[in-house]
């Protein structure tokens, strides 16, 4: 029996070190890590700039709490907000926490409580975020849940129009549903949401916890759509492996989160902020993002050529291979062959290499995938 709760279905691999895209287990076996710790390691394992940022800040100051002012948080917020319509940030430690902050801000600002979310969405495991999540398997056994959320089918404009009334505070969505199957929002739904939000004064919350920070080839995935979030949430890739989350909002929301309304002890501590600033200094560089897009195109072309019987979905380096059957056996076979993968829903293999992945590593991964998928 384990000393741990068995809430994770852990694979029997003990990873002990990593560099770039490569991780090594305790037996010395190497793997290509195309999970990036679930879209977290934007710059790969042990990137020298991140190692240096951690070492330098660790010798200087780790933690102060939010009792004191923080020019470092101000700078990180300004970097995230640059060239966007978002004006203020709140820092926390995870995606679920960022979404909790978003839900609280939207409810307090509108003084309404109904938030529309979508089937197959994923917003996290805390009570608010879990209630927002449109997947029964995640909510099962934990009821009663928050009454706030009304969950409707994704990419169904008629279903959205049918549910909108004067009680709705906000609409909350992922531009690409990462956990739920790499499902991209349709241009029709994006347009309908944009129209409805501006007509009715409904707030738009975009959960970019997985899609943000260059993962889809732009700083944020919403930039590839007509969507204009009032609130955006970030985590995963923001810290490149160090835990940090953020909620950003427009200036119209500024007064709602006054002193004492919300908070977290660890949020935006100097160590996390210095690492996140280092990640952004790399990822928000236009050349870096151009590279991500070039690698994405290369990866998609290779996959299409090598897997003629499969559909490839997604954007940037958040890609999916749609299968007709359960993909768990393929994930296991790939692991044996030295390629770490994660599924998205039951039928999609999710591909989330570090944004620093090389074309050679993509070639190696595609060869392993072709070997497995074309012989099954
Ligand atoms: C992972 C994820 C979350 C939850 O983030 P945690 O850091 O695990 O709490 C929320 N939303 C989306 C879209 C995610 O992919």
Coordinates of C-alpha atoms and ligand atoms in Angstrom, one line a residue:
X1 CA 0.0 0.0 0.0
X2 CA 1.2 3.5 -0.8
X3 CA 1.7 6.3 1.8
X4 CA -0.1 8.5 -0.7
X5 CA -3.7 8.8 -1.6
X6 CA -4.4 7.1 -4.8
X7 CA -6.1 10.0 -6.5
X8 CA -3.6 10.0 -9.4
X9 CA -3.4 7.1 -11.8
X10 CA 0.4 7.2 -11.7
X11 CA 2.5 5.4 -14.4
X12 CA 5.3 3.2 -13.1
X13 CA 8.2 5.5 -14.2
X14 CA 10.4 7.3 -11.7
X15 CA 11.9 10.3 -13.5
X16 CA 15.1 11.7 -11.8
X17 CA 16.5 14.3 -14.2
X18 CA 15.7 16.4 -17.2
X19 CA 17.3 18.7 -19.8
X20 CA 15.4 20.4 -22.6
X21 CA 12.9 17.9 -24.0
X22 CA 14.7 14.9 -22.6
X23 CA 14.0 13.3 -19.2
X24 CA 15.8 10.3 -17.6
X25 CA 14.4 7.7 -15.3
X26 CA 16.2 6.0 -12.4
X27 CA 17.4 3.1 -14.6
X28 CA 19.0 5.6 -17.0
X29 CA 16.4 5.3 -19.7
X30 CA 15.8 8.5 -21.6
X31 CA 12.4 9.7 -22.9
X32 CA 11.3 12.6 -25.1
X33 CA 8.9 14.5 -22.9
X34 CA 6.0 15.5 -25.0
X35 CA 3.9 16.2 -21.9
X36 CA 6.0 19.1 -20.6
X37 CA 4.6 18.3 -17.2
X38 CA 1.1 19.0 -18.7
X39 CA 1.9 22.1 -20.7
X40 CA 4.0 23.6 -17.9
X41 CA 7.6 23.5 -19.0
X42 CA 7.5 26.2 -21.7
X43 CA 11.3 26.4 -21.9
X44 CA 11.9 22.6 -21.3
X45 CA 13.6 21.0 -18.3
X46 CA 16.4 22.9 -16.5
X47 CA 16.7 25.8 -18.9
X48 CA 19.9 27.7 -17.9
X49 CA 18.1 31.1 -17.7
X50 CA 15.5 29.6 -15.3
X51 CA 18.1 27.9 -13.2
X52 CA 20.0 31.1 -13.0
X53 CA 16.8 33.1 -12.1
X54 CA 16.0 30.7 -9.3
X55 CA 19.5 30.6 -7.9
X56 CA 19.9 34.4 -7.9
X57 CA 16.5 35.1 -6.4
X58 CA 16.9 32.3 -3.8
X59 CA 20.0 34.1 -2.5
X60 CA 18.2 37.4 -2.3
X61 CA 14.5 37.1 -1.2
X62 CA 12.0 34.3 -1.6
X63 CA 8.9 35.3 0.2
X64 CA 7.4 38.5 1.7
X65 CA 3.6 37.9 1.6
X66 CA 1.4 40.5 0.0
X67 CA 1.6 42.8 3.0
X68 CA 4.2 44.9 1.1
X69 CA 4.4 46.6 -2.2
X70 CA 5.9 44.7 -5.1
X71 CA 7.5 46.5 -8.1
X72 CA 8.4 43.0 -9.3
X73 CA 4.7 41.9 -9.5
X74 CA 4.0 45.3 -11.2
X75 CA 6.6 44.6 -13.8
X76 CA 5.4 41.0 -14.5
X77 CA 1.8 42.3 -14.7
X78 CA 2.8 45.0 -17.2
X79 CA 4.6 42.4 -19.3
X80 CA 1.5 40.2 -19.4
X81 CA -0.8 43.2 -20.2
X82 CA 1.4 44.9 -22.8
X83 CA -0.4 45.4 -26.1
X84 CA -3.6 44.0 -24.7
X85 CA -6.8 45.6 -23.4
X86 CA -6.2 44.0 -19.9
X87 CA -5.0 46.4 -17.2
X88 CA -4.7 44.7 -13.8
X89 CA -3.4 41.4 -12.5
X90 CA -3.7 39.3 -9.4
X91 CA -1.1 36.6 -8.8
X92 CA -1.8 33.2 -7.2
X93 CA -0.3 29.7 -7.4
X94 CA -2.3 27.5 -9.7
X95 CA -4.9 27.4 -12.5
X96 CA -7.8 26.5 -10.2
X97 CA -6.9 29.5 -7.9
X98 CA -6.8 31.8 -10.9
X99 CA -10.3 30.6 -11.9
X100 CA -11.6 31.0 -8.4
X101 CA -10.4 34.6 -8.4
X102 CA -12.1 35.1 -11.8
X103 CA -15.4 33.6 -10.6
X104 CA -15.4 35.8 -7.4
X105 CA -14.5 38.9 -9.4
X106 CA -17.3 38.3 -12.0
X107 CA -19.9 37.6 -9.3
X108 CA -18.9 40.6 -7.1
X109 CA -18.7 43.0 -10.1
X110 CA -22.1 42.1 -11.7
X111 CA -23.9 41.2 -8.4
X112 CA -25.3 38.2 -10.4
X113 CA -24.3 34.6 -10.0
X114 CA -25.1 32.7 -13.2
X115 CA -22.0 31.8 -15.3
X116 CA -22.3 29.9 -18.5
X117 CA -19.7 27.2 -19.1
X118 CA -19.3 24.5 -21.8
X119 CA -19.4 20.7 -21.9
X120 CA -15.9 19.0 -22.0
X121 CA -14.4 22.1 -20.4
X122 CA -11.8 21.8 -17.6
X123 CA -11.3 24.6 -15.1
X124 CA -9.7 22.9 -12.1
X125 CA -10.5 20.8 -9.0
X126 CA -11.5 23.3 -6.3
X127 CA -15.2 23.7 -5.6
X128 CA -15.8 26.7 -7.9
X129 CA -13.6 25.5 -10.7
X130 CA -14.9 21.9 -10.4
X131 CA -18.5 23.2 -10.6
X132 CA -17.5 25.2 -13.7
X133 CA -16.0 22.1 -15.3
X134 CA -18.3 20.5 -17.9
X135 CA -17.2 16.9 -17.2
X136 CA -19.3 14.6 -15.0
X137 CA -16.4 12.3 -14.2
X138 CA -14.6 15.2 -12.5
X139 CA -17.6 16.2 -10.4
X140 CA -19.0 12.8 -9.5
X141 CA -19.5 12.2 -5.8
X142 CA -18.8 15.8 -4.7
X143 CA -22.2 17.3 -4.8
X144 CA -24.0 19.5 -4.1
X145 CA -21.9 21.7 -6.3
X146 CA -22.1 25.5 -6.8
X147 CA -25.4 26.5 -8.4
X148 CA -23.6 29.3 -10.3
X149 CA -22.8 27.3 -13.5
X150 CA -25.0 26.4 -16.4
X151 CA -23.2 24.1 -18.7
X152 CA -24.1 24.0 -22.4
X153 CA -22.7 22.1 -25.5
X154 CA -19.6 23.6 -27.0
X155 CA -19.7 25.3 -30.4
X156 CA -23.5 25.3 -30.3
X157 CA -24.6 28.9 -30.9
X158 CA -28.4 28.1 -30.6
X159 CA -27.7 26.5 -27.2
X160 CA -25.9 29.7 -26.1
X161 CA -28.7 32.0 -27.3
X162 CA -31.3 29.8 -25.5
X163 CA -29.6 30.1 -22.2
X164 CA -28.8 33.9 -22.1
X165 CA -31.1 36.0 -19.9
X166 CA -30.7 39.0 -17.6
X167 CA -29.4 36.8 -14.8
X168 CA -26.2 35.9 -16.6
X169 CA -23.1 37.4 -15.0
X170 CA -20.4 35.8 -17.3
X171 CA -19.5 33.3 -19.9
X172 CA -16.4 31.2 -19.2
X173 CA -14.5 29.2 -21.7
X174 CA -11.3 27.8 -23.1
X175 CA -10.3 28.8 -26.6
X176 CA -9.0 25.3 -27.1
X177 CA -10.4 22.7 -24.6
X178 CA -7.1 21.1 -23.5
X179 CA -8.2 18.3 -21.1
X180 CA -11.5 17.7 -22.9
X181 CA -10.0 16.6 -26.3
X182 CA -8.2 19.6 -27.9
X183 CA -11.4 21.1 -29.1
X184 CA -11.1 24.5 -30.7
X185 CA -13.8 27.2 -30.4
X186 CA -15.6 27.7 -33.7
X187 CA -15.5 31.2 -35.3
X188 CA -19.3 31.2 -35.1
X189 CA -19.4 30.7 -31.4
X190 CA -16.6 33.2 -30.8
X191 CA -18.6 35.8 -32.8
X192 CA -21.8 35.0 -31.1
X193 CA -20.2 35.3 -27.6
X194 CA -18.6 38.6 -28.6
X195 CA -21.9 40.0 -29.8
X196 CA -23.9 38.8 -26.8
X197 CA -21.3 40.0 -24.2
X198 CA -21.3 43.5 -25.7
X199 CA -25.1 43.7 -26.1
X200 CA -25.9 42.4 -22.7
X201 CA -23.0 43.6 -20.6
X202 CA -22.1 40.0 -19.8
X203 CA -18.5 39.4 -18.8
X204 CA -16.2 37.1 -20.7
X205 CA -13.8 34.9 -18.7
X206 CA -11.2 33.2 -20.9
X207 CA -9.3 30.4 -19.2
X208 CA -5.9 30.4 -20.8
X209 CA -4.3 28.2 -18.1
X210 CA -3.3 25.7 -20.7
X211 CA -3.4 27.7 -24.0
X212 CA -1.6 30.9 -22.7
X213 CA 2.0 31.9 -22.7
X214 CA 2.9 31.0 -26.3
X215 CA 1.5 27.5 -26.2
X216 CA -0.7 28.0 -29.2
X217 CA 1.7 30.1 -31.2
X218 CA 0.6 33.5 -29.9
X219 CA 1.0 35.0 -26.4
X220 CA -2.6 34.1 -25.7
X221 CA -4.9 31.9 -27.7
X222 CA -7.7 34.5 -27.7
X223 CA -5.6 36.7 -30.0
X224 CA -6.3 34.2 -32.8
X225 CA -10.1 34.9 -32.4
X226 CA -12.5 37.8 -32.2
X227 CA -12.8 37.2 -28.4
X228 CA -12.0 40.1 -26.1
X229 CA -11.9 38.7 -22.5
X230 CA -12.9 40.9 -19.6
X231 CA -11.0 38.4 -17.4
X232 CA -8.2 36.0 -18.4
X233 CA -6.6 33.3 -16.3
X234 CA -3.1 31.9 -16.6
X235 CA -1.0 29.3 -14.8
X236 CA 0.7 26.2 -16.2
X237 CA 3.3 27.6 -18.7
X238 CA 3.6 30.9 -16.9
X239 CA 6.2 29.6 -14.4
X240 CA 7.9 27.2 -16.7
X241 CA 7.7 24.6 -13.9
X242 CA 7.6 26.9 -10.9
X243 CA 4.1 27.2 -9.5
X244 CA 2.4 30.5 -10.3
X245 CA -1.0 31.6 -11.6
X246 CA -2.5 34.9 -12.6
X247 CA -5.9 36.5 -13.2
X248 CA -6.0 39.5 -15.4
X249 CA -8.9 41.9 -15.9
X250 CA -9.9 45.1 -17.6
X251 CA -9.8 48.6 -15.9
X252 CA -13.6 48.5 -15.6
X253 CA -13.2 45.8 -12.9
X254 CA -10.5 47.6 -10.9
X255 CA -12.6 49.0 -8.1
X256 CA -14.4 45.6 -7.5
X257 CA -11.3 44.0 -6.0
X258 CA -10.7 46.5 -3.3
X259 CA -8.4 45.9 -0.3
X260 CA -9.3 42.8 1.6
X261 CA -11.7 41.4 -1.0
X262 CA -9.4 38.5 -2.1
X263 CA -5.9 37.2 -1.5
X264 CA -3.5 34.3 -1.0
X265 CA -0.4 34.1 1.2
X266 CA 2.0 32.7 -1.4
X267 CA 0.7 34.4 -4.5
X268 CA 3.2 36.3 -6.5
X269 CA 6.1 35.6 -4.2
X270 CA 9.5 37.0 -5.4
X271 CA 10.9 33.6 -6.4
X272 CA 7.8 32.7 -8.5
X273 CA 7.7 36.2 -10.1
X274 CA 11.4 36.2 -11.0
X275 CA 11.0 32.9 -12.7
X276 CA 7.8 33.9 -14.6
X277 CA 9.5 37.2 -15.7
X278 CA 12.4 35.1 -17.1
X279 CA 9.9 32.8 -19.0
X280 CA 8.1 35.8 -20.5
X281 CA 11.4 37.5 -21.5
X282 CA 12.0 34.4 -23.7
X283 CA 8.5 33.4 -24.8
X284 CA 7.1 36.9 -25.6
X285 CA 10.0 37.6 -27.9
X286 CA 8.5 37.8 -31.4
X287 CA 11.3 35.6 -32.8
X288 CA 10.5 32.9 -30.2
X289 CA 6.8 32.9 -31.1
X290 CA 7.7 32.8 -34.9
X291 CA 9.8 29.7 -34.0
X292 CA 6.9 28.1 -32.2
X293 CA 4.7 28.6 -35.2
X294 CA 7.3 27.2 -37.6
X295 CA 7.8 24.1 -35.4
X296 CA 4.0 23.8 -35.2
X297 CA 3.7 23.8 -39.0
X298 CA 6.6 21.3 -39.3
X299 CA 5.0 19.0 -36.7
X300 CA 1.6 19.1 -38.2
X301 CA 2.9 18.4 -41.7
X302 CA 5.0 15.5 -40.4
X303 CA 2.1 14.1 -38.5
X304 CA -0.3 14.4 -41.5
X305 CA 2.3 12.7 -43.8
X306 CA 3.1 9.9 -41.3
X307 CA -0.5 9.3 -40.0
X308 CA -2.7 9.4 -43.1
X309 CA -5.6 7.7 -41.3
X310 CA -5.8 10.2 -38.4
X311 CA -7.0 13.7 -38.0
X312 CA -4.7 16.2 -36.4
X313 CA -6.2 19.0 -34.3
X314 CA -5.1 22.0 -32.3
X315 CA -2.9 25.0 -32.7
X316 CA 0.8 25.9 -32.0
X317 CA 2.3 23.2 -29.8
X318 CA -1.0 22.1 -28.3
X319 CA -1.9 19.4 -30.8
X320 CA -4.0 16.3 -30.8
X321 CA -4.2 13.1 -32.7
X322 CA -7.8 12.0 -32.9
X323 CA -8.3 8.2 -32.7
X324 CA -11.4 6.1 -33.0
X325 CA -10.6 4.2 -29.9
X326 CA -9.3 4.5 -26.3
X327 CA -5.7 5.9 -26.5
X328 CA -4.4 4.7 -23.1
X329 CA -2.7 1.6 -24.7
X330 CA -0.9 3.9 -27.2
X331 CA 0.3 6.2 -24.4
X332 CA 1.8 3.1 -22.7
X333 CA 3.4 1.8 -25.9
X334 CA 4.9 5.2 -26.6
X335 CA 6.3 5.3 -23.1
X336 CA 8.0 1.9 -23.6
X337 CA 9.5 3.3 -26.9
X338 CA 10.8 6.4 -25.1
X339 CA 8.1 9.0 -25.7
X340 CA 6.0 10.5 -22.9
X341 CA 2.5 11.5 -23.9
X342 CA -0.8 12.5 -22.2
X343 CA -4.3 11.9 -23.5
X344 CA -7.1 14.5 -23.9
X345 CA -10.4 12.9 -23.2
X346 CA -10.5 9.1 -24.0
X347 CA -9.8 9.3 -27.8
X348 CA -7.2 12.0 -28.3
X349 CA -3.4 11.8 -27.9
X350 CA -2.3 15.2 -26.8
X351 CA 1.1 16.5 -27.9
X352 CA 2.6 19.2 -25.6
X353 CA 6.3 19.4 -26.2
X354 CA 8.3 22.2 -24.6
X355 CA 8.1 25.3 -26.8
X356 CA 11.9 24.9 -27.2
X357 CA 11.5 21.4 -28.9
X358 CA 13.8 20.9 -31.9
X359 CA 12.7 19.6 -35.4
X360 CA 14.9 16.5 -34.8
X361 CA 13.0 15.7 -31.6
X362 CA 9.7 16.2 -33.5
X363 CA 11.0 13.7 -36.1
X364 CA 11.8 11.2 -33.4
X365 CA 8.4 11.5 -31.8
X366 CA 6.6 11.2 -35.1
X367 CA 8.5 8.1 -36.0
X368 CA 7.5 6.5 -32.7
X369 CA 3.8 7.6 -33.1
X370 CA 3.7 6.3 -36.7
X371 CA 5.1 3.0 -35.6
X372 CA 2.5 2.6 -32.9
X373 CA -0.6 4.0 -34.6
X374 CA -0.1 2.6 -38.1
X375 CA 0.3 -1.0 -36.8
X376 CA -2.9 -0.8 -34.7
Ligands
LIG1 C1 -4.8 22.6 -15.8 C2 -6.0 23.5 -16.1 C3 -6.6 24.1 -15.0 C4 -6.3 23.8 -13.5 O1 -5.0 24.2 -13.2 P1 -4.3 23.7 -11.8 O2 -3.0 24.5 -11.8 O3 -4.1 22.2 -12.0 O4 -5.2 24.1 -10.8 C5 -7.6 25.1 -15.3 N1 -8.0 25.3 -16.5 C6 -7.4 24.7 -17.6 C7 -7.8 25.1 -19.0 C8 -6.4 23.8 -17.4 O5 -5.8 23.2 -18.4

